[in-house]
PDB file of C-alpha atoms and ligand atoms in Angstrom:
ATOM      1  CA  MET A 642       4.282   1.079  22.032  1.00 86.00           C
ATOM      2  CA  THR A 643       4.210  -0.392  18.579  1.00 91.00           C
ATOM      3  CA  VAL A 644       6.537   1.308  16.126  1.00 95.00           C
ATOM      4  CA  TYR A 645       4.490   1.880  12.988  1.00 96.00           C
ATOM      5  CA  ALA A 646       5.953   2.336   9.557  1.00 97.00           C
ATOM      6  CA  ILE A 647       4.005   4.193   6.928  1.00 97.00           C
ATOM      7  CA  ILE A 648       4.638   3.460   3.286  1.00 97.00           C
ATOM      8  CA  GLY A 649       3.491   6.486   1.341  1.00 93.00           C
ATOM      9  CA  GLY A 650       2.301   5.934  -2.201  1.00 88.00           C
ATOM     10  CA  THR A 651       1.495   8.237  -5.094  1.00 84.00           C
ATOM     11  CA  GLY A 652       0.579  11.642  -3.684  1.00 81.00           C
ATOM     12  CA  LEU A 653       2.265  10.899  -0.376  1.00 84.00           C
ATOM     13  CA  THR A 654       6.013  11.098  -0.982  1.00 81.00           C
ATOM     14  CA  GLN A 655       6.456  13.044   2.227  1.00 80.00           C
ATOM     15  CA  LEU A 656       4.530  13.284   5.441  1.00 83.00           C
ATOM     16  CA  GLU A 657       3.918  16.873   6.471  1.00 82.00           C
ATOM     17  CA  GLY A 658       3.898  17.192  10.217  1.00 83.00           C
ATOM     18  CA  LEU A 659       6.538  14.485  10.597  1.00 87.00           C
ATOM     19  CA  THR A 660       9.335  15.829  12.791  1.00 90.00           C
ATOM     20  CA  ILE A 661      12.276  14.002  11.272  1.00 92.00           C
ATOM     21  CA  THR A 662      14.939  12.863  13.732  1.00 93.00           C
ATOM     22  CA  ALA A 663      16.930  10.724  11.292  1.00 94.00           C
ATOM     23  CA  ALA A 664      17.042  10.001   7.574  1.00 95.00           C
ATOM     24  CA  LEU A 665      18.457   6.502   7.275  1.00 96.00           C
ATOM     25  CA  ASN A 666      20.264   5.704   4.036  1.00 96.00           C
ATOM     26  CA  MET A 667      19.941   1.965   4.240  1.00 95.00           C
ATOM     27  CA  ASP A 668      21.302  -0.887   2.232  1.00 95.00           C
ATOM     28  CA  THR A 669      19.834  -4.378   2.234  1.00 97.00           C
ATOM     29  CA  PRO A 670      20.787  -7.761   0.738  1.00 96.00           C
ATOM     30  CA  TYR A 671      18.264  -6.847  -1.979  1.00 97.00           C
ATOM     31  CA  GLY A 672      19.636  -3.417  -2.794  1.00 97.00           C
ATOM     32  CA  ALA A 673      18.612   0.055  -1.723  1.00 96.00           C
ATOM     33  CA  PRO A 674      15.052   0.962  -0.733  1.00 97.00           C
ATOM     34  CA  SER A 675      13.127   3.577  -2.726  1.00 97.00           C
ATOM     35  CA  ALA A 676      14.272   6.439  -0.480  1.00 96.00           C
ATOM     36  CA  PRO A 677      15.899   7.036   2.894  1.00 96.00           C
ATOM     37  CA  VAL A 678      13.793   5.608   5.729  1.00 97.00           C
ATOM     38  CA  LEU A 679      12.697   8.598   7.770  1.00 96.00           C
ATOM     39  CA  ARG A 680      12.502   8.206  11.507  1.00 96.00           C
ATOM     40  CA  GLY A 681      10.570  10.829  13.374  1.00 94.00           C
ATOM     41  CA  GLU A 682       7.639  11.848  15.447  1.00 92.00           C
ATOM     42  CA  TYR A 683       4.132  12.154  14.060  1.00 89.00           C
ATOM     43  CA  ALA A 684       1.051  12.840  16.156  1.00 83.00           C
ATOM     44  CA  GLY A 685       3.258  12.557  19.245  1.00 84.00           C
ATOM     45  CA  ARG A 686       4.598   9.126  18.456  1.00 91.00           C
ATOM     46  CA  GLU A 687       7.698   7.533  17.028  1.00 93.00           C
ATOM     47  CA  VAL A 688       7.112   6.527  13.424  1.00 96.00           C
ATOM     48  CA  LEU A 689       9.011   5.431  10.338  1.00 97.00           C
ATOM     49  CA  PHE A 690       8.148   6.700   6.882  1.00 96.00           C
ATOM     50  CA  LEU A 691       9.163   5.451   3.456  1.00 96.00           C
ATOM     51  CA  ALA A 692       8.161   6.918   0.094  1.00 95.00           C
ATOM     52  CA  ARG A 693       7.367   3.849  -2.027  1.00 96.00           C
ATOM     53  CA  HIS A 694       8.047   5.597  -5.330  1.00 94.00           C
ATOM     54  CA  GLY A 695      10.974   7.667  -4.028  1.00 92.00           C
ATOM     55  CA  HIS A 696      11.001  11.336  -3.201  1.00 86.00           C
ATOM     56  CA  PRO A 697      10.486  12.985  -5.614  1.00 84.00           C
ATOM     57  CA  HIS A 698       8.098  10.431  -7.124  1.00 80.00           C
ATOM     58  CA  ARG A 699      10.194   8.678  -9.797  1.00 90.00           C
ATOM     59  CA  ILE A 700       9.979   4.871  -9.435  1.00 94.00           C
ATOM     60  CA  PRO A 701       7.038   3.274 -11.295  1.00 95.00           C
ATOM     61  CA  PRO A 702       5.079   0.527  -9.505  1.00 96.00           C
ATOM     62  CA  HIS A 703       6.662  -2.345 -11.461  1.00 96.00           C
ATOM     63  CA  GLN A 704      10.169  -1.111 -10.646  1.00 96.00           C
ATOM     64  CA  VAL A 705       9.764  -0.529  -6.934  1.00 97.00           C
ATOM     65  CA  ASN A 706      12.223  -2.687  -4.992  1.00 98.00           C
ATOM     66  CA  TYR A 707       9.567  -4.073  -2.654  1.00 98.00           C
ATOM     67  CA  ARG A 708      11.975  -6.484  -0.993  1.00 98.00           C
ATOM     68  CA  ALA A 709      14.482  -3.754  -0.152  1.00 98.00           C
ATOM     69  CA  ASN A 710      11.688  -1.532   1.170  1.00 98.00           C
ATOM     70  CA  ILE A 711      10.221  -4.146   3.508  1.00 98.00           C
ATOM     71  CA  TRP A 712      13.630  -5.377   4.617  1.00 98.00           C
ATOM     72  CA  ALA A 713      14.811  -1.824   5.378  1.00 98.00           C
ATOM     73  CA  LEU A 714      11.704  -1.043   7.433  1.00 98.00           C
ATOM     74  CA  LYS A 715      12.126  -4.240   9.431  1.00 98.00           C
ATOM     75  CA  GLN A 716      15.807  -3.436  10.001  1.00 98.00           C
ATOM     76  CA  ALA A 717      14.906   0.100  11.083  1.00 97.00           C
ATOM     77  CA  GLY A 718      12.678  -1.334  13.806  1.00 97.00           C
ATOM     78  CA  ALA A 719       9.196  -1.301  12.274  1.00 98.00           C
ATOM     79  CA  GLU A 720       6.717  -3.499  14.129  1.00 98.00           C
ATOM     80  CA  ALA A 721       3.730  -2.924  11.826  1.00 98.00           C
ATOM     81  CA  ILE A 722       3.162  -1.348   8.420  1.00 98.00           C
ATOM     82  CA  ILE A 723       0.389   0.892   7.183  1.00 98.00           C
ATOM     83  CA  ALA A 724       0.558   1.157   3.416  1.00 98.00           C
ATOM     84  CA  VAL A 725      -1.168   3.991   1.594  1.00 97.00           C
ATOM     85  CA  ASN A 726      -2.133   3.490  -2.018  1.00 96.00           C
ATOM     86  CA  ALA A 727      -4.095   5.165  -4.769  1.00 96.00           C
ATOM     87  CA  VAL A 728      -6.467   2.833  -6.587  1.00 98.00           C
ATOM     88  CA  GLY A 729      -9.092   2.691  -9.284  1.00 98.00           C
ATOM     89  CA  GLY A 730     -12.682   1.913  -8.267  1.00 98.00           C
ATOM     90  CA  ILE A 731     -14.349  -1.199  -9.678  1.00 98.00           C
ATOM     91  CA  HIS A 732     -17.303  -1.798  -7.327  1.00 98.00           C
ATOM     92  CA  MET A 733     -20.140   0.718  -7.634  1.00 97.00           C
ATOM     93  CA  ALA A 734     -19.550   1.915  -4.062  1.00 96.00           C
ATOM     94  CA  MET A 735     -15.920   2.802  -4.842  1.00 98.00           C
ATOM     95  CA  GLY A 736     -16.330   6.249  -6.324  1.00 97.00           C
ATOM     96  CA  THR A 737     -13.549   8.806  -6.531  1.00 97.00           C
ATOM     97  CA  GLY A 738     -12.638  10.057  -3.054  1.00 97.00           C
ATOM     98  CA  HIS A 739     -13.908   6.889  -1.371  1.00 98.00           C
ATOM     99  CA  PHE A 740     -11.568   5.012   0.970  1.00 98.00           C
ATOM    100  CA  CYS A 741     -11.261   1.265   1.227  1.00 98.00           C
ATOM    101  CA  VAL A 742      -9.505  -0.894   3.808  1.00 98.00           C
ATOM    102  CA  PRO A 743      -9.134  -4.070   1.778  1.00 98.00           C
ATOM    103  CA  HIS A 744      -9.510  -7.439   3.478  1.00 98.00           C
ATOM    104  CA  GLN A 745      -8.373  -9.605   0.563  1.00 98.00           C
ATOM    105  CA  VAL A 746      -6.087  -9.348  -2.430  1.00 98.00           C
ATOM    106  CA  ILE A 747      -5.783 -11.040  -5.811  1.00 98.00           C
ATOM    107  CA  ASP A 748      -2.343 -10.858  -7.375  1.00 98.00           C
ATOM    108  CA  TYR A 749      -2.262 -10.250 -11.143  1.00 98.00           C
ATOM    109  CA  THR A 750       1.327  -8.976 -11.163  1.00 98.00           C
ATOM    110  CA  SER A 751       4.087 -10.817 -12.971  1.00 97.00           C
ATOM    111  CA  GLY A 752       7.842 -10.840 -12.994  1.00 96.00           C
ATOM    112  CA  ARG A 753       8.290  -8.949  -9.744  1.00 97.00           C
ATOM    113  CA  ALA A 754      10.749 -10.128  -7.098  1.00 96.00           C
ATOM    114  CA  HIS A 755       8.041 -11.387  -4.799  1.00 96.00           C
ATOM    115  CA  THR A 756       9.639 -13.473  -2.045  1.00 97.00           C
ATOM    116  CA  PHE A 757      12.520 -13.533   0.412  1.00 95.00           C
ATOM    117  CA  PHE A 758      12.472 -17.330   0.284  1.00 93.00           C
ATOM    118  CA  GLU A 759      14.714 -18.085  -2.670  1.00 89.00           C
ATOM    119  CA  GLY A 760      18.336 -18.862  -3.350  1.00 83.00           C
ATOM    120  CA  GLU A 761      20.125 -21.214  -0.981  1.00 80.00           C
ATOM    121  CA  LEU A 762      17.592 -22.083   1.678  1.00 80.00           C
ATOM    122  CA  ASP A 763      17.862 -24.296   4.726  1.00 79.00           C
ATOM    123  CA  HIS A 764      14.314 -25.427   4.215  1.00 80.00           C
ATOM    124  CA  VAL A 765      11.367 -24.657   1.967  1.00 79.00           C
ATOM    125  CA  THR A 766       8.884 -22.242   3.517  1.00 83.00           C
ATOM    126  CA  HIS A 767       5.277 -21.573   2.555  1.00 90.00           C
ATOM    127  CA  VAL A 768       3.790 -18.726   4.582  1.00 95.00           C
ATOM    128  CA  ASP A 769       0.098 -18.771   5.319  1.00 97.00           C
ATOM    129  CA  PHE A 770      -1.538 -15.926   3.399  1.00 98.00           C
ATOM    130  CA  SER A 771      -5.237 -16.842   3.756  1.00 98.00           C
ATOM    131  CA  TYR A 772      -5.884 -13.449   5.326  1.00 98.00           C
ATOM    132  CA  PRO A 773      -3.317 -11.113   3.831  1.00 98.00           C
ATOM    133  CA  TYR A 774      -4.056  -8.086   6.011  1.00 98.00           C
ATOM    134  CA  ASP A 775      -3.700  -7.752   9.756  1.00 98.00           C
ATOM    135  CA  GLU A 776      -7.149  -7.547  11.307  1.00 98.00           C
ATOM    136  CA  LYS A 777      -6.153  -5.345  14.248  1.00 97.00           C
ATOM    137  CA  LEU A 778      -4.492  -2.824  11.971  1.00 98.00           C
ATOM    138  CA  ARG A 779      -7.528  -2.879   9.696  1.00 98.00           C
ATOM    139  CA  GLU A 780      -9.747  -2.144  12.653  1.00 98.00           C
ATOM    140  CA  LEU A 781      -7.566   0.796  13.661  1.00 98.00           C
ATOM    141  CA  LEU A 782      -7.823   2.232  10.160  1.00 98.00           C
ATOM    142  CA  ILE A 783     -11.582   1.675  10.033  1.00 98.00           C
ATOM    143  CA  ALA A 784     -12.083   3.418  13.384  1.00 98.00           C
ATOM    144  CA  ALA A 785      -9.927   6.349  12.260  1.00 98.00           C
ATOM    145  CA  LEU A 786     -11.826   6.688   8.964  1.00 98.00           C
ATOM    146  CA  ALA A 787     -15.120   6.731  10.855  1.00 98.00           C
ATOM    147  CA  ALA A 788     -13.832   9.290  13.370  1.00 98.00           C
ATOM    148  CA  GLU A 789     -12.688  11.533  10.507  1.00 97.00           C
ATOM    149  CA  HIS A 790     -16.115  11.243   8.843  1.00 97.00           C
ATOM    150  CA  CYS A 791     -14.626   9.804   5.667  1.00 98.00           C
ATOM    151  CA  GLU A 792     -16.665   7.888   3.148  1.00 98.00           C
ATOM    152  CA  PHE A 793     -15.232   4.388   3.233  1.00 98.00           C
ATOM    153  CA  SER A 794     -15.714   0.664   2.864  1.00 98.00           C
ATOM    154  CA  SER A 795     -14.418  -1.531   5.658  1.00 98.00           C
ATOM    155  CA  HIS A 796     -13.926  -4.454   3.269  1.00 98.00           C
ATOM    156  CA  GLY A 797     -12.844  -4.876  -0.307  1.00 98.00           C
ATOM    157  CA  VAL A 798     -10.850  -7.114  -2.580  1.00 98.00           C
ATOM    158  CA  TYR A 799      -7.758  -5.411  -3.945  1.00 98.00           C
ATOM    159  CA  GLY A 800      -6.720  -6.537  -7.424  1.00 98.00           C
ATOM    160  CA  ALA A 801      -3.013  -5.894  -7.901  1.00 98.00           C
ATOM    161  CA  THR A 802      -2.018  -5.341 -11.534  1.00 98.00           C
ATOM    162  CA  GLN A 803       1.401  -5.063 -13.106  1.00 98.00           C
ATOM    163  CA  GLY A 804       1.238  -1.607 -14.672  1.00 96.00           C
ATOM    164  CA  PRO A 805       2.487   0.886 -15.421  1.00 96.00           C
ATOM    165  CA  ARG A 806      -0.278   0.962 -17.998  1.00 97.00           C
ATOM    166  CA  LEU A 807      -3.844   1.100 -16.800  1.00 97.00           C
ATOM    167  CA  GLU A 808      -6.163  -1.824 -17.508  1.00 98.00           C
ATOM    168  CA  THR A 809      -8.376  -2.540 -20.489  1.00 98.00           C
ATOM    169  CA  VAL A 810     -12.154  -2.545 -20.096  1.00 98.00           C
ATOM    170  CA  ALA A 811     -12.154  -6.343 -20.561  1.00 98.00           C
ATOM    171  CA  GLU A 812      -9.489  -6.779 -17.875  1.00 98.00           C
ATOM    172  CA  ILE A 813     -11.529  -4.760 -15.392  1.00 98.00           C
ATOM    173  CA  ALA A 814     -14.658  -6.746 -16.322  1.00 98.00           C
ATOM    174  CA  ARG A 815     -12.726  -9.941 -15.629  1.00 98.00           C
ATOM    175  CA  MET A 816     -11.425  -8.590 -12.349  1.00 98.00           C
ATOM    176  CA  GLU A 817     -14.960  -7.681 -11.376  1.00 98.00           C
ATOM    177  CA  ARG A 818     -16.084 -11.234 -12.132  1.00 98.00           C
ATOM    178  CA  ASP A 819     -13.181 -12.426 -10.000  1.00 98.00           C
ATOM    179  CA  GLY A 820     -14.573 -10.368  -7.124  1.00 98.00           C
ATOM    180  CA  CYS A 821     -12.188  -7.393  -7.141  1.00 98.00           C
ATOM    181  CA  ASP A 822     -13.562  -4.115  -5.753  1.00 98.00           C
ATOM    182  CA  ILE A 823     -10.526  -1.912  -6.329  1.00 98.00           C
ATOM    183  CA  VAL A 824      -7.488  -2.065  -8.592  1.00 98.00           C
ATOM    184  CA  GLY A 825      -3.988  -0.818  -7.941  1.00 98.00           C
ATOM    185  CA  MET A 826      -0.407  -1.522  -8.936  1.00 98.00           C
ATOM    186  CA  THR A 827       1.418  -1.609  -5.603  1.00 97.00           C
ATOM    187  CA  GLY A 828      -0.566  -3.924  -3.334  1.00 98.00           C
ATOM    188  CA  MET A 829       1.589  -6.927  -4.220  1.00 98.00           C
ATOM    189  CA  PRO A 830       4.152  -8.229  -3.524  1.00 98.00           C
ATOM    190  CA  GLU A 831       4.383  -5.656  -0.709  1.00 98.00           C
ATOM    191  CA  ALA A 832       1.755  -7.405   1.420  1.00 98.00           C
ATOM    192  CA  VAL A 833       3.252 -10.880   1.143  1.00 98.00           C
ATOM    193  CA  LEU A 834       6.795  -9.677   1.781  1.00 98.00           C
ATOM    194  CA  ALA A 835       5.603  -8.076   5.014  1.00 98.00           C
ATOM    195  CA  ARG A 836       4.014 -11.407   5.933  1.00 98.00           C
ATOM    196  CA  GLU A 837       7.240 -13.275   5.157  1.00 97.00           C
ATOM    197  CA  VAL A 838       9.094 -11.171   7.741  1.00 97.00           C
ATOM    198  CA  SER A 839       6.159 -11.362  10.204  1.00 97.00           C
ATOM    199  CA  LEU A 840       5.227  -7.686  10.008  1.00 98.00           C
ATOM    200  CA  PRO A 841       1.505  -6.977  10.483  1.00 98.00           C
ATOM    201  CA  TYR A 842       0.392  -5.040   7.402  1.00 98.00           C
ATOM    202  CA  ALA A 843      -2.745  -3.248   6.239  1.00 98.00           C
ATOM    203  CA  CYS A 844      -3.659  -0.867   3.419  1.00 98.00           C
ATOM    204  CA  LEU A 845      -5.399   2.449   3.352  1.00 98.00           C
ATOM    205  CA  SER A 846      -6.586   2.754  -0.238  1.00 98.00           C
ATOM    206  CA  LEU A 847      -7.929   5.958  -1.756  1.00 97.00           C
ATOM    207  CA  VAL A 848      -9.982   5.702  -4.935  1.00 98.00           C
ATOM    208  CA  VAL A 849      -8.679   8.280  -7.425  1.00 97.00           C
ATOM    209  CA  ASN A 850     -10.572   7.269 -10.587  1.00 98.00           C
ATOM    210  CA  PRO A 851     -13.255   4.898 -11.794  1.00 98.00           C
ATOM    211  CA  ALA A 852     -11.482   1.845 -13.262  1.00 98.00           C
ATOM    212  CA  ALA A 853     -11.426   1.362 -17.035  1.00 98.00           C
ATOM    213  CA  GLY A 854     -14.925   1.072 -18.491  1.00 97.00           C
ATOM    214  CA  LYS A 855     -16.634   2.204 -15.300  1.00 97.00           C
ATOM    215  CA  THR A 856     -17.473   5.513 -16.957  1.00 94.00           C
ATOM    216  CA  THR A 857     -17.592   6.385 -20.632  1.00 90.00           C
ATOM    217  CA  ALA A 858     -14.664   8.774 -20.180  1.00 92.00           C
ATOM    218  CA  LEU A 859     -11.025   7.756 -20.570  1.00 94.00           C
ATOM    219  CA  ILE A 860      -8.821   7.933 -17.454  1.00 94.00           C
ATOM    220  CA  THR A 861      -6.561  10.977 -17.315  1.00 94.00           C
ATOM    221  CA  MET A 862      -3.572  11.751 -15.116  1.00 94.00           C
ATOM    222  CA  ALA A 863      -5.100  15.164 -14.435  1.00 95.00           C
ATOM    223  CA  GLU A 864      -8.176  13.493 -12.925  1.00 95.00           C
ATOM    224  CA  ILE A 865      -6.011  11.201 -10.803  1.00 95.00           C
ATOM    225  CA  GLU A 866      -3.844  14.081  -9.588  1.00 94.00           C
ATOM    226  CA  ARG A 867      -6.885  16.159  -8.684  1.00 95.00           C
ATOM    227  CA  ALA A 868      -8.352  13.300  -6.634  1.00 96.00           C
ATOM    228  CA  LEU A 869      -5.008  12.752  -4.910  1.00 94.00           C
ATOM    229  CA  GLU A 870      -4.749  16.406  -4.005  1.00 93.00           C
ATOM    230  CA  GLN A 871      -8.262  16.374  -2.603  1.00 94.00           C
ATOM    231  CA  GLY A 872      -7.819  13.112  -0.711  1.00 95.00           C
ATOM    232  CA  MET A 873      -4.382  13.469   0.847  1.00 94.00           C
ATOM    233  CA  GLY A 874      -5.530  15.843   3.578  1.00 94.00           C
ATOM    234  CA  LYS A 875      -7.901  13.141   4.779  1.00 96.00           C
ATOM    235  CA  VAL A 876      -5.220  10.467   4.485  1.00 96.00           C
ATOM    236  CA  LYS A 877      -2.950  12.487   6.769  1.00 94.00           C
ATOM    237  CA  ALA A 878      -5.761  13.085   9.264  1.00 94.00           C
ATOM    238  CA  VAL A 879      -6.569   9.360   9.327  1.00 96.00           C
ATOM    239  CA  LEU A 880      -2.911   8.431   9.836  1.00 95.00           C
ATOM    240  CA  ALA A 881      -2.561  10.968  12.647  1.00 93.00           C
ATOM    241  CA  ARG A 882      -5.603   9.479  14.352  1.00 94.00           C
ATOM    242  CA  VAL A 883      -4.320   5.924  14.017  1.00 94.00           C
ATOM    243  CA  LEU A 884      -1.022   6.916  15.559  1.00 91.00           C
ATOM    244  CA  SER A 885      -2.347   9.025  18.391  1.00 85.00           C
TER     245      SER A 885
HETATM  246  N1  HPA B1507      -5.720   0.930 -12.183  1.00 73.57           N
HETATM  247  C1  HPA B1507      -4.585   0.510 -11.598  1.00 73.57           C
HETATM  248  N2  HPA B1507      -3.942   1.242 -10.705  1.00 73.57           N
HETATM  249  C2  HPA B1507      -4.446   2.428 -10.359  1.00 73.57           C
HETATM  250  C3  HPA B1507      -5.619   2.917 -10.948  1.00 73.57           C
HETATM  251  C4  HPA B1507      -6.295   2.127 -11.906  1.00 73.57           C
HETATM  252  O1  HPA B1507      -7.346   2.494 -12.455  1.00 73.57           O
HETATM  253  N3  HPA B1507      -5.843   4.143 -10.401  1.00 73.57           N
HETATM  254  C5  HPA B1507      -4.835   4.361  -9.510  1.00 73.57           C
HETATM  255  N4  HPA B1507      -3.988   3.332  -9.500  1.00 73.57           N
END
């Protein structure tokens, strides 16, 4: 059976219901991951869990050591990764509380350590990234969302921004013209690093606010936290269904 790793994002620094059998304090050639990699049983199945922003939540998106996180999960025996992230909604359909299983990504981040292929290499490598997300994993997530009666979109373009600030109205308008449906700060380089080490990867994105300019109101942390609180129960139910 495939060993899944779950990367928990904002609002998911721990996985209730996970029976922890080991907390692995790992080191990698890229430094330490955000938190110990938890090995345990969830929904009757062996699973790995990593809190992307640490536990407690303390590492902002632009300072996450994505390379260490992916490397540690691979070392710990992960065979596929399900990444959970909170996002802003750009497309009209992406209202607060809506889920999206993105099928494409546009990378607007800058200055992040974004590849394992650097330093002294034997040969230059360019991984194919035409389809950044694993289709089988996406289908599993889509089926689980449907079974849990969640409101969701089975496709979407994830725009990954640098943060930690939120976007301007003009930036979101540009992203919309580019074809982005949702915006978040953690989608890249996580996805490409997983690809570089041949780990199938897909995202479960929860919309926690309308993106900048999508309502007349300004975006508040209180609004985001409320949406996270309301959505995380469903996230856990969807994950349990995927795993079982
Ligand atoms: N923009 C970027 N990242 C986010 C947002 C947003 O509006 N909401 C949650 N993560």
